[in-house]
Amino acid sequence: MNCFEARQDFRSFWRKELAPERRAAFLAHLNECSKCDGAFRIFALTAPVFHSEAEPAEAEPSRSAATVRRMPASARREGRAYRETYRSSPWLSIAAVIALFITGASAAYFSVDTPTETLSEAIHQPTQTMELVSADFPEANIDLGQ
Amino acid sequence: MPRLALARRIGWSPAVRPDEELIADALAGQTEAFSELSTRHRQRVQRLCQRFFSDQEIARDLAQEAFLKAFAALASYRAEMPFGAWLRAIVVNVCYDELRRRKRRPEELVGDFSEPELGWMQLVSTATPEELVGEAEERRESHDLAHRLLDTLKPEDRMVLVLKDSEELGVAEIAEMLGWSEAKVKIRAFRARQVLRKQAERMMNAGRARVVK
């Protein structure tokens, strides 16, 4: 058996469909060809999903499955109902973004004190700095220009 | 009296009735006929869903969703194609939509292995091919790890690999089912295998590093 033939037989070997003599030739080839042996081990990592007829019972559940199992049945049902209700709903994400934006804008707006005077009042009101300067300014200096 | 009920009454097994006949009855309003159809195909549909998702509850939900879609679209079924193949296309679409909805990131998936997963990885490195086949059937973690590895693929790539390697469909059949060109199917399959090989090597290295620690 050559490498090409051996790799063609990965699937059949995994599914136990090889004839005894073909199976023996396959195993002998893997034993002597490290490249095909390595390729078979890579194949074995995905084969349980691709080439098994049924998944084994969940005796050793994955951590996420175990977490879900620890939840009370009512919570699991609610979670499932939630997933069903909101499955593939892009509008929900868009609405969440808009709500977040409105909340942020409102917070920014209300965090600043509202001015008590109108714009025209603010413009026409003489500033205190100007008064102080004019009050302290010596009279002699005013006459300098005359 | 509906034909299905009559058949049961006279002791004739409805399982031998062809799919097309059951479809005609279902279209005529006999929902029992469709439940007979779904019972007939449930195991195969669920197995296909399990090739996409490790969580059996999700797989069951998706199988159910696929049957609902099939029932809703039953009027569009044409007998040129076997019912099983038509149903498979619906299942694949449902699973593909769910995969796309989930959009996982590869870097989240490789690393952080549980002890049983590490044990399985060690076995993959050291056991004989015969031992591997036997152990994979017994160990749940072999499936979990395979799913984690397959989760690193893009949904399109995973779909092509499931159809090609697991369902053993030809390139032309896959192209027709997905509405792609044959070249695209071949390229996708080739790239998917390359990615898978790299991720598998990465996974094994990460596993070895954890074992050494």
mmCIF file of C-alpha atoms in Angstrom:
data_model
loop_
_atom_site.group_PDB
_atom_site.id
_atom_site.type_symbol
_atom_site.label_atom_id
_atom_site.label_comp_id
_atom_site.label_asym_id
_atom_site.label_seq_id
_atom_site.Cartn_x
_atom_site.Cartn_y
_atom_site.Cartn_z
ATOM 1 C CA MET A 1 0.000 0.000 0.000
ATOM 2 C CA ASN A 2 1.328 3.455 -0.858
ATOM 3 C CA CYS A 3 0.715 6.744 0.960
ATOM 4 C CA PHE A 4 -2.063 7.854 -1.401
ATOM 5 C CA GLU A 5 -3.983 4.614 -0.923
ATOM 6 C CA ALA A 6 -3.486 4.717 2.825
ATOM 7 C CA ARG A 7 -4.884 8.231 3.070
ATOM 8 C CA GLN A 8 -7.860 7.237 0.963
ATOM 9 C CA ASP A 9 -8.596 4.568 3.563
ATOM 10 C CA PHE A 10 -8.592 6.816 6.652
ATOM 11 C CA ARG A 11 -12.356 7.204 6.564
ATOM 12 C CA SER A 12 -13.126 3.543 5.916
ATOM 13 C CA PHE A 13 -10.743 2.467 8.660
ATOM 14 C CA TRP A 14 -12.401 4.813 11.140
ATOM 15 C CA ARG A 15 -15.833 3.517 10.179
ATOM 16 C CA LYS A 16 -14.577 -0.070 10.402
ATOM 17 C CA GLU A 17 -15.478 -0.735 6.799
ATOM 18 C CA LEU A 18 -12.129 -2.102 5.607
ATOM 19 C CA ALA A 19 -11.799 -5.761 4.680
ATOM 20 C CA PRO A 20 -9.431 -7.654 7.039
ATOM 21 C CA GLU A 21 -6.536 -7.897 4.579
ATOM 22 C CA ARG A 22 -6.880 -4.255 3.519
ATOM 23 C CA ARG A 23 -7.026 -3.276 7.174
ATOM 24 C CA ALA A 24 -3.834 -5.201 7.911
ATOM 25 C CA ALA A 25 -2.077 -3.529 4.962
ATOM 26 C CA PHE A 26 -3.295 -0.145 6.159
ATOM 27 C CA LEU A 27 -2.002 -0.674 9.694
ATOM 28 C CA ALA A 28 1.323 -1.994 8.384
ATOM 29 C CA HIS A 29 1.689 1.128 6.238
ATOM 30 C CA LEU A 30 0.973 3.474 9.169
ATOM 31 C CA ASN A 31 3.482 1.559 11.231
ATOM 32 C CA GLU A 32 6.276 2.195 8.780
ATOM 33 C CA CYS A 33 5.322 5.633 7.385
ATOM 34 C CA SER A 34 5.602 8.408 9.965
ATOM 35 C CA LYS A 35 4.024 11.004 7.635
ATOM 36 C CA CYS A 36 0.874 8.968 7.137
ATOM 37 C CA ASP A 37 0.819 8.116 10.834
ATOM 38 C CA GLY A 38 0.961 11.835 11.681
ATOM 39 C CA ALA A 39 -1.742 12.605 9.117
ATOM 40 C CA PHE A 40 -3.951 9.906 10.606
ATOM 41 C CA ARG A 41 -3.556 11.406 14.082
ATOM 42 C CA ILE A 42 -4.593 14.819 12.762
ATOM 43 C CA PHE A 43 -7.540 13.105 11.035
ATOM 44 C CA ALA A 44 -8.432 11.422 14.350
ATOM 45 C CA LEU A 45 -8.960 14.816 15.969
ATOM 46 C CA THR A 46 -11.970 15.637 13.789
ATOM 47 C CA ALA A 47 -13.106 12.129 12.892
ATOM 48 C CA PRO A 48 -15.307 11.733 15.997
ATOM 49 C CA VAL A 49 -17.562 14.467 14.585
ATOM 50 C CA PHE A 50 -17.269 13.758 10.886
ATOM 51 C CA HIS A 51 -17.193 9.994 10.813
ATOM 52 C CA SER A 52 -18.945 8.653 13.883
ATOM 53 C CA GLU A 53 -22.492 7.458 13.620
ATOM 54 C CA ALA A 54 -23.543 8.803 16.987
ATOM 55 C CA GLU A 55 -22.039 10.858 19.744
ATOM 56 C CA PRO A 56 -21.335 9.060 23.027
ATOM 57 C CA ALA A 57 -23.562 9.796 25.996
ATOM 58 C CA GLU A 58 -22.507 12.811 27.949
ATOM 59 C CA ALA A 59 -20.773 10.937 30.752
ATOM 60 C CA GLU A 60 -18.005 13.503 30.901
ATOM 61 C CA PRO A 61 -19.793 16.695 29.932
ATOM 62 C CA SER A 62 -17.870 19.703 28.732
ATOM 63 C CA ARG A 63 -17.619 22.561 31.197
ATOM 64 C CA SER A 64 -20.197 24.712 29.447
ATOM 65 C CA ALA A 65 -22.655 21.838 29.240
ATOM 66 C CA ALA A 66 -22.049 21.019 32.883
ATOM 67 C CA THR A 67 -22.720 24.638 33.834
ATOM 68 C CA VAL A 68 -25.989 24.581 31.944
ATOM 69 C CA ARG A 69 -26.923 21.297 33.568
ATOM 70 C CA ARG A 70 -26.364 22.710 37.032
ATOM 71 C CA MET A 71 -28.920 25.432 36.291
ATOM 72 C CA PRO A 72 -32.471 24.777 37.406
ATOM 73 C CA ALA A 73 -34.719 23.464 34.652
ATOM 74 C CA SER A 74 -36.884 26.589 34.757
ATOM 75 C CA ALA A 75 -33.860 28.822 34.113
ATOM 76 C CA ARG A 76 -32.778 26.608 31.234
ATOM 77 C CA ARG A 77 -36.252 26.800 29.729
ATOM 78 C CA GLU A 78 -36.288 30.574 30.096
ATOM 79 C CA GLY A 79 -32.858 30.894 28.532
ATOM 80 C CA ARG A 80 -33.922 28.720 25.663
ATOM 81 C CA ALA A 81 -37.132 30.717 25.202
ATOM 82 C CA TYR A 82 -35.068 33.914 25.209
ATOM 83 C CA ARG A 83 -32.698 32.543 22.575
ATOM 84 C CA GLU A 84 -35.660 31.499 20.466
ATOM 85 C CA THR A 85 -37.350 34.878 20.774
ATOM 86 C CA TYR A 86 -34.323 37.016 20.021
ATOM 87 C CA ARG A 87 -32.601 34.734 17.554
ATOM 88 C CA SER A 88 -31.076 36.573 14.553
ATOM 89 C CA SER A 89 -32.500 39.970 15.433
ATOM 90 C CA PRO A 90 -30.105 42.667 14.221
ATOM 91 C CA TRP A 91 -32.664 45.319 15.174
ATOM 92 C CA LEU A 92 -32.136 44.495 18.821
ATOM 93 C CA SER A 93 -28.429 45.374 18.553
ATOM 94 C CA ILE A 94 -29.210 48.571 16.624
ATOM 95 C CA ALA A 95 -31.810 49.601 19.203
ATOM 96 C CA ALA A 96 -29.307 48.936 22.000
ATOM 97 C CA VAL A 97 -26.693 51.150 20.304
ATOM 98 C CA ILE A 98 -29.225 53.970 19.800
ATOM 99 C CA ALA A 99 -30.383 53.732 23.426
ATOM 100 C CA LEU A 100 -26.764 53.854 24.593
ATOM 101 C CA PHE A 101 -26.107 56.934 22.437
ATOM 102 C CA ILE A 102 -29.215 58.752 23.741
ATOM 103 C CA THR A 103 -28.269 57.953 27.345
ATOM 104 C CA GLY A 104 -24.717 59.237 26.801
ATOM 105 C CA ALA A 105 -25.871 62.432 25.069
ATOM 106 C CA SER A 106 -28.448 63.134 27.809
ATOM 107 C CA ALA A 107 -25.855 62.605 30.523
ATOM 108 C CA ALA A 108 -23.450 64.992 28.788
ATOM 109 C CA TYR A 109 -26.188 67.627 28.314
ATOM 110 C CA PHE A 110 -27.459 67.557 31.889
ATOM 111 C CA SER A 111 -24.012 67.469 33.464
ATOM 112 C CA VAL A 112 -23.382 71.110 32.314
ATOM 113 C CA ASP A 113 -25.058 73.981 34.289
ATOM 114 C CA THR A 114 -27.710 75.832 32.358
ATOM 115 C CA PRO A 115 -26.715 79.566 31.992
ATOM 116 C CA THR A 116 -29.061 81.932 33.886
ATOM 117 C CA GLU A 117 -28.641 84.833 31.451
ATOM 118 C CA THR A 118 -29.527 85.131 27.805
ATOM 119 C CA LEU A 119 -26.908 85.463 25.100
ATOM 120 C CA SER A 120 -27.583 89.189 24.551
ATOM 121 C CA GLU A 121 -27.376 89.858 28.309
ATOM 122 C CA ALA A 122 -24.095 88.063 28.466
ATOM 123 C CA ILE A 123 -22.703 90.135 25.573
ATOM 124 C CA HIS A 124 -23.881 93.540 26.799
ATOM 125 C CA GLN A 125 -22.995 93.167 30.462
ATOM 126 C CA PRO A 126 -19.793 95.097 31.243
ATOM 127 C CA THR A 127 -17.143 92.883 32.629
ATOM 128 C CA GLN A 128 -15.800 93.371 36.119
ATOM 129 C CA THR A 129 -12.230 93.535 34.850
ATOM 130 C CA MET A 130 -12.982 96.655 32.820
ATOM 131 C CA GLU A 131 -14.566 98.416 35.816
ATOM 132 C CA LEU A 132 -11.658 97.642 38.052
ATOM 133 C CA VAL A 133 -9.149 98.959 35.569
ATOM 134 C CA SER A 134 -11.094 102.168 35.045
ATOM 135 C CA ALA A 135 -11.568 102.653 38.821
ATOM 136 C CA ASP A 136 -7.904 102.247 39.666
ATOM 137 C CA PHE A 137 -6.631 104.194 36.730
ATOM 138 C CA PRO A 138 -4.961 107.429 38.015
ATOM 139 C CA GLU A 139 -6.559 110.693 36.789
ATOM 140 C CA ALA A 140 -3.190 112.168 35.846
ATOM 141 C CA ASN A 141 -2.680 109.425 33.381
ATOM 142 C CA ILE A 142 -6.018 110.237 31.818
ATOM 143 C CA ASP A 143 -4.863 113.755 31.140
ATOM 144 C CA LEU A 144 -1.617 112.559 29.590
ATOM 145 C CA GLY A 145 -3.057 112.449 26.184
ATOM 146 C CA GLN A 146 -4.513 115.967 26.334
ATOM 147 C CA MET B 1 -60.815 7.948 7.558
ATOM 148 C CA PRO B 2 -57.318 9.236 6.813
ATOM 149 C CA ARG B 3 -55.146 6.763 4.941
ATOM 150 C CA LEU B 4 -52.487 6.672 7.604
ATOM 151 C CA ALA B 5 -54.956 5.834 10.359
ATOM 152 C CA LEU B 6 -56.551 3.224 8.143
ATOM 153 C CA ALA B 7 -53.168 1.687 7.404
ATOM 154 C CA ARG B 8 -52.451 1.418 11.124
ATOM 155 C CA ARG B 9 -55.851 -0.114 11.765
ATOM 156 C CA ILE B 10 -55.378 -2.870 9.247
ATOM 157 C CA GLY B 11 -51.911 -3.569 10.597
ATOM 158 C CA TRP B 12 -49.982 -2.456 7.543
ATOM 159 C CA SER B 13 -46.785 -0.700 8.511
ATOM 160 C CA PRO B 14 -46.766 2.843 7.194
ATOM 161 C CA ALA B 15 -42.946 2.819 7.307
ATOM 162 C CA VAL B 16 -42.890 1.076 3.928
ATOM 163 C CA ARG B 17 -44.844 3.834 2.248
ATOM 164 C CA PRO B 18 -42.604 5.948 0.033
ATOM 165 C CA ASP B 19 -41.786 9.495 1.090
ATOM 166 C CA GLU B 20 -43.610 10.938 -1.903
ATOM 167 C CA GLU B 21 -46.852 9.343 -0.828
ATOM 168 C CA LEU B 22 -46.527 10.716 2.679
ATOM 169 C CA ILE B 23 -45.757 14.153 1.254
ATOM 170 C CA ALA B 24 -48.887 14.040 -0.883
ATOM 171 C CA ASP B 25 -50.939 13.149 2.213
ATOM 172 C CA ALA B 26 -49.302 15.901 4.243
ATOM 173 C CA LEU B 27 -50.079 18.399 1.498
ATOM 174 C CA ALA B 28 -53.654 17.185 1.523
ATOM 175 C CA GLY B 29 -53.855 18.241 5.156
ATOM 176 C CA GLN B 30 -52.902 15.075 7.011
ATOM 177 C CA THR B 31 -50.384 16.293 9.549
ATOM 178 C CA GLU B 32 -49.930 12.697 10.738
ATOM 179 C CA ALA B 33 -48.267 11.921 7.447
ATOM 180 C CA PHE B 34 -45.698 14.626 8.018
ATOM 181 C CA SER B 35 -44.962 13.408 11.529
ATOM 182 C CA GLU B 36 -44.380 9.970 10.004
ATOM 183 C CA LEU B 37 -41.950 11.555 7.569
ATOM 184 C CA SER B 38 -40.137 13.419 10.316
ATOM 185 C CA THR B 39 -39.887 10.276 12.458
ATOM 186 C CA ARG B 40 -38.348 8.506 9.492
ATOM 187 C CA HIS B 41 -35.725 11.191 8.901
ATOM 188 C CA ARG B 42 -35.227 12.545 12.440
ATOM 189 C CA GLN B 43 -32.156 10.536 13.336
ATOM 190 C CA ARG B 44 -30.311 11.447 10.158
ATOM 191 C CA VAL B 45 -31.252 15.125 10.491
ATOM 192 C CA GLN B 46 -30.156 15.239 14.100
ATOM 193 C CA ARG B 47 -26.877 13.529 13.304
ATOM 194 C CA LEU B 48 -26.215 16.128 10.626
ATOM 195 C CA CYS B 49 -26.939 18.928 13.115
ATOM 196 C CA GLN B 50 -24.532 17.306 15.563
ATOM 197 C CA ARG B 51 -21.781 17.568 12.988
ATOM 198 C CA PHE B 52 -22.172 21.337 13.288
ATOM 199 C CA PHE B 53 -22.921 21.746 17.007
ATOM 200 C CA SER B 54 -21.663 19.808 20.012
ATOM 201 C CA ASP B 55 -24.510 20.828 22.315
ATOM 202 C CA GLN B 56 -27.156 18.164 21.844
ATOM 203 C CA GLU B 57 -29.921 20.494 22.907
ATOM 204 C CA ILE B 58 -28.969 22.995 20.223
ATOM 205 C CA ALA B 59 -28.761 20.176 17.685
ATOM 206 C CA ARG B 60 -32.251 19.040 18.662
ATOM 207 C CA ASP B 61 -33.602 22.598 18.433
ATOM 208 C CA LEU B 62 -32.084 23.033 14.987
ATOM 209 C CA ALA B 63 -33.433 19.708 13.796
ATOM 210 C CA GLN B 64 -36.859 20.809 14.969
ATOM 211 C CA GLU B 65 -36.475 24.146 13.200
ATOM 212 C CA ALA B 66 -35.460 22.378 10.002
ATOM 213 C CA PHE B 67 -38.566 20.187 10.131
ATOM 214 C CA LEU B 68 -40.768 23.231 10.672
ATOM 215 C CA LYS B 69 -39.192 24.932 7.676
ATOM 216 C CA ALA B 70 -39.590 21.783 5.618
ATOM 217 C CA PHE B 71 -43.249 21.588 6.566
ATOM 218 C CA ALA B 72 -43.795 25.237 5.659
ATOM 219 C CA ALA B 73 -42.058 24.758 2.301
ATOM 220 C CA LEU B 74 -43.482 21.329 1.519
ATOM 221 C CA ALA B 75 -45.566 22.669 -1.356
ATOM 222 C CA SER B 76 -42.368 23.731 -3.127
ATOM 223 C CA TYR B 77 -40.906 20.210 -2.988
ATOM 224 C CA ARG B 78 -40.479 18.629 -6.411
ATOM 225 C CA ALA B 79 -40.178 14.877 -6.727
ATOM 226 C CA GLU B 80 -37.166 15.032 -9.086
ATOM 227 C CA MET B 81 -35.003 15.148 -5.974
ATOM 228 C CA PRO B 82 -35.254 12.575 -3.163
ATOM 229 C CA PHE B 83 -36.970 14.000 -0.102
ATOM 230 C CA GLY B 84 -33.916 13.197 2.042
ATOM 231 C CA ALA B 85 -31.663 15.325 -0.164
ATOM 232 C CA TRP B 86 -34.174 18.183 -0.169
ATOM 233 C CA LEU B 87 -34.442 18.002 3.608
ATOM 234 C CA ARG B 88 -30.663 17.881 3.951
ATOM 235 C CA ALA B 89 -30.373 21.165 2.038
ATOM 236 C CA ILE B 90 -32.801 22.755 4.510
ATOM 237 C CA VAL B 91 -30.900 21.354 7.506
ATOM 238 C CA VAL B 92 -27.584 22.597 6.142
ATOM 239 C CA ASN B 93 -29.067 26.076 5.625
ATOM 240 C CA VAL B 94 -30.474 26.167 9.149
ATOM 241 C CA CYS B 95 -27.139 25.072 10.636
ATOM 242 C CA TYR B 96 -25.210 27.512 8.443
ATOM 243 C CA ASP B 97 -27.407 30.411 9.605
ATOM 244 C CA GLU B 98 -26.847 29.410 13.208
ATOM 245 C CA LEU B 99 -23.078 29.137 12.696
ATOM 246 C CA ARG B 100 -22.995 32.598 11.139
ATOM 247 C CA ARG B 101 -25.095 33.982 13.967
ATOM 248 C CA ARG B 102 -22.628 32.706 16.510
ATOM 249 C CA LYS B 103 -19.473 34.082 14.826
ATOM 250 C CA ARG B 104 -16.835 32.666 17.101
ATOM 251 C CA ARG B 105 -13.274 33.889 17.225
ATOM 252 C CA PRO B 106 -10.594 31.256 16.606
ATOM 253 C CA GLU B 107 -8.253 32.535 19.327
ATOM 254 C CA GLU B 108 -10.904 31.888 21.960
ATOM 255 C CA LEU B 109 -11.102 28.252 21.029
ATOM 256 C CA VAL B 110 -7.611 26.842 21.044
ATOM 257 C CA GLY B 111 -6.218 26.661 24.573
ATOM 258 C CA ASP B 112 -7.648 26.188 28.029
ATOM 259 C CA PHE B 113 -8.213 22.448 27.821
ATOM 260 C CA SER B 114 -9.925 20.393 30.460
ATOM 261 C CA GLU B 115 -8.161 17.386 31.961
ATOM 262 C CA PRO B 116 -10.181 14.839 29.934
ATOM 263 C CA GLU B 117 -9.430 16.809 26.764
ATOM 264 C CA LEU B 118 -5.723 16.794 27.557
ATOM 265 C CA GLY B 119 -5.973 13.083 28.171
ATOM 266 C CA TRP B 120 -7.559 12.557 24.783
ATOM 267 C CA MET B 121 -4.895 14.674 23.074
ATOM 268 C CA GLN B 122 -2.206 12.618 24.718
ATOM 269 C CA LEU B 123 -3.921 9.482 23.518
ATOM 270 C CA VAL B 124 -4.068 10.839 19.970
ATOM 271 C CA SER B 125 -0.300 11.333 20.106
ATOM 272 C CA THR B 126 0.587 7.955 21.544
ATOM 273 C CA ALA B 127 -2.130 5.303 21.038
ATOM 274 C CA THR B 128 -2.284 2.863 18.134
ATOM 275 C CA PRO B 129 -4.799 3.641 15.348
ATOM 276 C CA GLU B 130 -7.053 0.802 16.522
ATOM 277 C CA GLU B 131 -7.046 2.054 20.100
ATOM 278 C CA LEU B 132 -7.898 5.529 18.860
ATOM 279 C CA VAL B 133 -11.003 4.355 17.014
ATOM 280 C CA GLY B 134 -12.214 2.412 20.037
ATOM 281 C CA GLU B 135 -11.516 5.162 22.549
ATOM 282 C CA ALA B 136 -13.116 7.886 20.420
ATOM 283 C CA GLU B 137 -16.419 6.044 20.569
ATOM 284 C CA GLU B 138 -16.317 5.969 24.344
ATOM 285 C CA ARG B 139 -14.985 9.378 25.173
ATOM 286 C CA ARG B 140 -17.227 12.403 25.069
ATOM 287 C CA GLU B 141 -14.181 14.694 25.099
ATOM 288 C CA SER B 142 -13.052 13.394 21.708
ATOM 289 C CA HIS B 143 -16.234 14.921 20.275
ATOM 290 C CA ASP B 144 -15.929 18.112 22.297
ATOM 291 C CA LEU B 145 -12.368 18.643 21.160
ATOM 292 C CA ALA B 146 -13.261 17.901 17.539
ATOM 293 C CA HIS B 147 -16.007 20.505 17.732
ATOM 294 C CA ARG B 148 -13.634 23.031 19.239
ATOM 295 C CA LEU B 149 -11.261 22.425 16.389
ATOM 296 C CA LEU B 150 -13.990 22.695 13.763
ATOM 297 C CA ASP B 151 -15.270 25.863 15.410
ATOM 298 C CA THR B 152 -12.078 27.571 14.269
ATOM 299 C CA LEU B 153 -13.246 27.302 10.653
ATOM 300 C CA LYS B 154 -15.354 29.864 8.867
ATOM 301 C CA PRO B 155 -18.990 28.755 8.594
ATOM 302 C CA GLU B 156 -18.719 28.293 4.805
ATOM 303 C CA ASP B 157 -15.587 26.166 5.155
ATOM 304 C CA ARG B 158 -17.097 24.005 7.842
ATOM 305 C CA MET B 159 -20.219 23.502 5.790
ATOM 306 C CA VAL B 160 -18.224 22.358 2.761
ATOM 307 C CA LEU B 161 -16.177 19.922 4.843
ATOM 308 C CA VAL B 162 -19.256 18.454 6.506
ATOM 309 C CA LEU B 163 -20.927 17.938 3.143
ATOM 310 C CA LYS B 164 -17.825 16.583 1.431
ATOM 311 C CA ASP B 165 -16.208 14.454 4.126
ATOM 312 C CA SER B 166 -19.070 13.485 6.333
ATOM 313 C CA GLU B 167 -22.061 13.377 4.007
ATOM 314 C CA GLU B 168 -19.788 12.192 1.192
ATOM 315 C CA LEU B 169 -21.348 14.452 -1.428
ATOM 316 C CA GLY B 170 -19.540 15.164 -4.688
ATOM 317 C CA VAL B 171 -18.253 18.595 -5.620
ATOM 318 C CA ALA B 172 -21.010 19.022 -8.220
ATOM 319 C CA GLU B 173 -23.732 18.136 -5.709
ATOM 320 C CA ILE B 174 -22.366 20.576 -3.135
ATOM 321 C CA ALA B 175 -22.068 23.303 -5.758
ATOM 322 C CA GLU B 176 -25.673 22.766 -6.777
ATOM 323 C CA MET B 177 -26.922 22.723 -3.197
ATOM 324 C CA LEU B 178 -25.120 25.917 -2.212
ATOM 325 C CA GLY B 179 -25.442 27.718 -5.522
ATOM 326 C CA TRP B 180 -21.656 28.007 -5.830
ATOM 327 C CA SER B 181 -19.321 27.176 -8.696
ATOM 328 C CA GLU B 182 -17.499 23.855 -8.511
ATOM 329 C CA ALA B 183 -14.192 25.717 -8.406
ATOM 330 C CA LYS B 184 -15.334 27.627 -5.340
ATOM 331 C CA VAL B 185 -16.300 24.407 -3.586
ATOM 332 C CA LYS B 186 -12.892 22.878 -4.344
ATOM 333 C CA ILE B 187 -11.013 25.968 -3.196
ATOM 334 C CA ARG B 188 -13.060 26.223 -0.008
ATOM 335 C CA ALA B 189 -12.487 22.569 0.805
ATOM 336 C CA PHE B 190 -8.760 22.849 0.130
ATOM 337 C CA ARG B 191 -8.364 25.957 2.274
ATOM 338 C CA ALA B 192 -10.523 24.520 5.027
ATOM 339 C CA ARG B 193 -8.301 21.441 5.225
ATOM 340 C CA GLN B 194 -5.192 23.590 5.364
ATOM 341 C CA VAL B 195 -6.624 25.702 8.186
ATOM 342 C CA LEU B 196 -7.783 22.622 10.014
ATOM 343 C CA ARG B 197 -4.380 20.968 9.779
ATOM 344 C CA LYS B 198 -2.640 24.078 11.121
ATOM 345 C CA GLN B 199 -5.134 24.465 13.945
ATOM 346 C CA ALA B 200 -4.843 20.783 14.821
ATOM 347 C CA GLU B 201 -1.054 21.074 15.028
ATOM 348 C CA ARG B 202 -1.415 24.218 17.134
ATOM 349 C CA MET B 203 -3.863 22.459 19.388
ATOM 350 C CA MET B 204 -1.601 19.456 19.839
ATOM 351 C CA ASN B 205 1.366 21.719 20.626
ATOM 352 C CA ALA B 206 -0.694 23.657 23.161
ATOM 353 C CA GLY B 207 -1.800 20.366 24.695
ATOM 354 C CA ARG B 208 1.764 19.091 24.897
ATOM 355 C CA ALA B 209 2.860 22.344 26.547
ATOM 356 C CA ARG B 210 0.107 21.973 29.185
ATOM 357 C CA VAL B 211 1.080 18.371 29.855
ATOM 358 C CA VAL B 212 4.762 19.338 30.300
ATOM 359 C CA LYS B 213 3.804 22.068 32.825
#
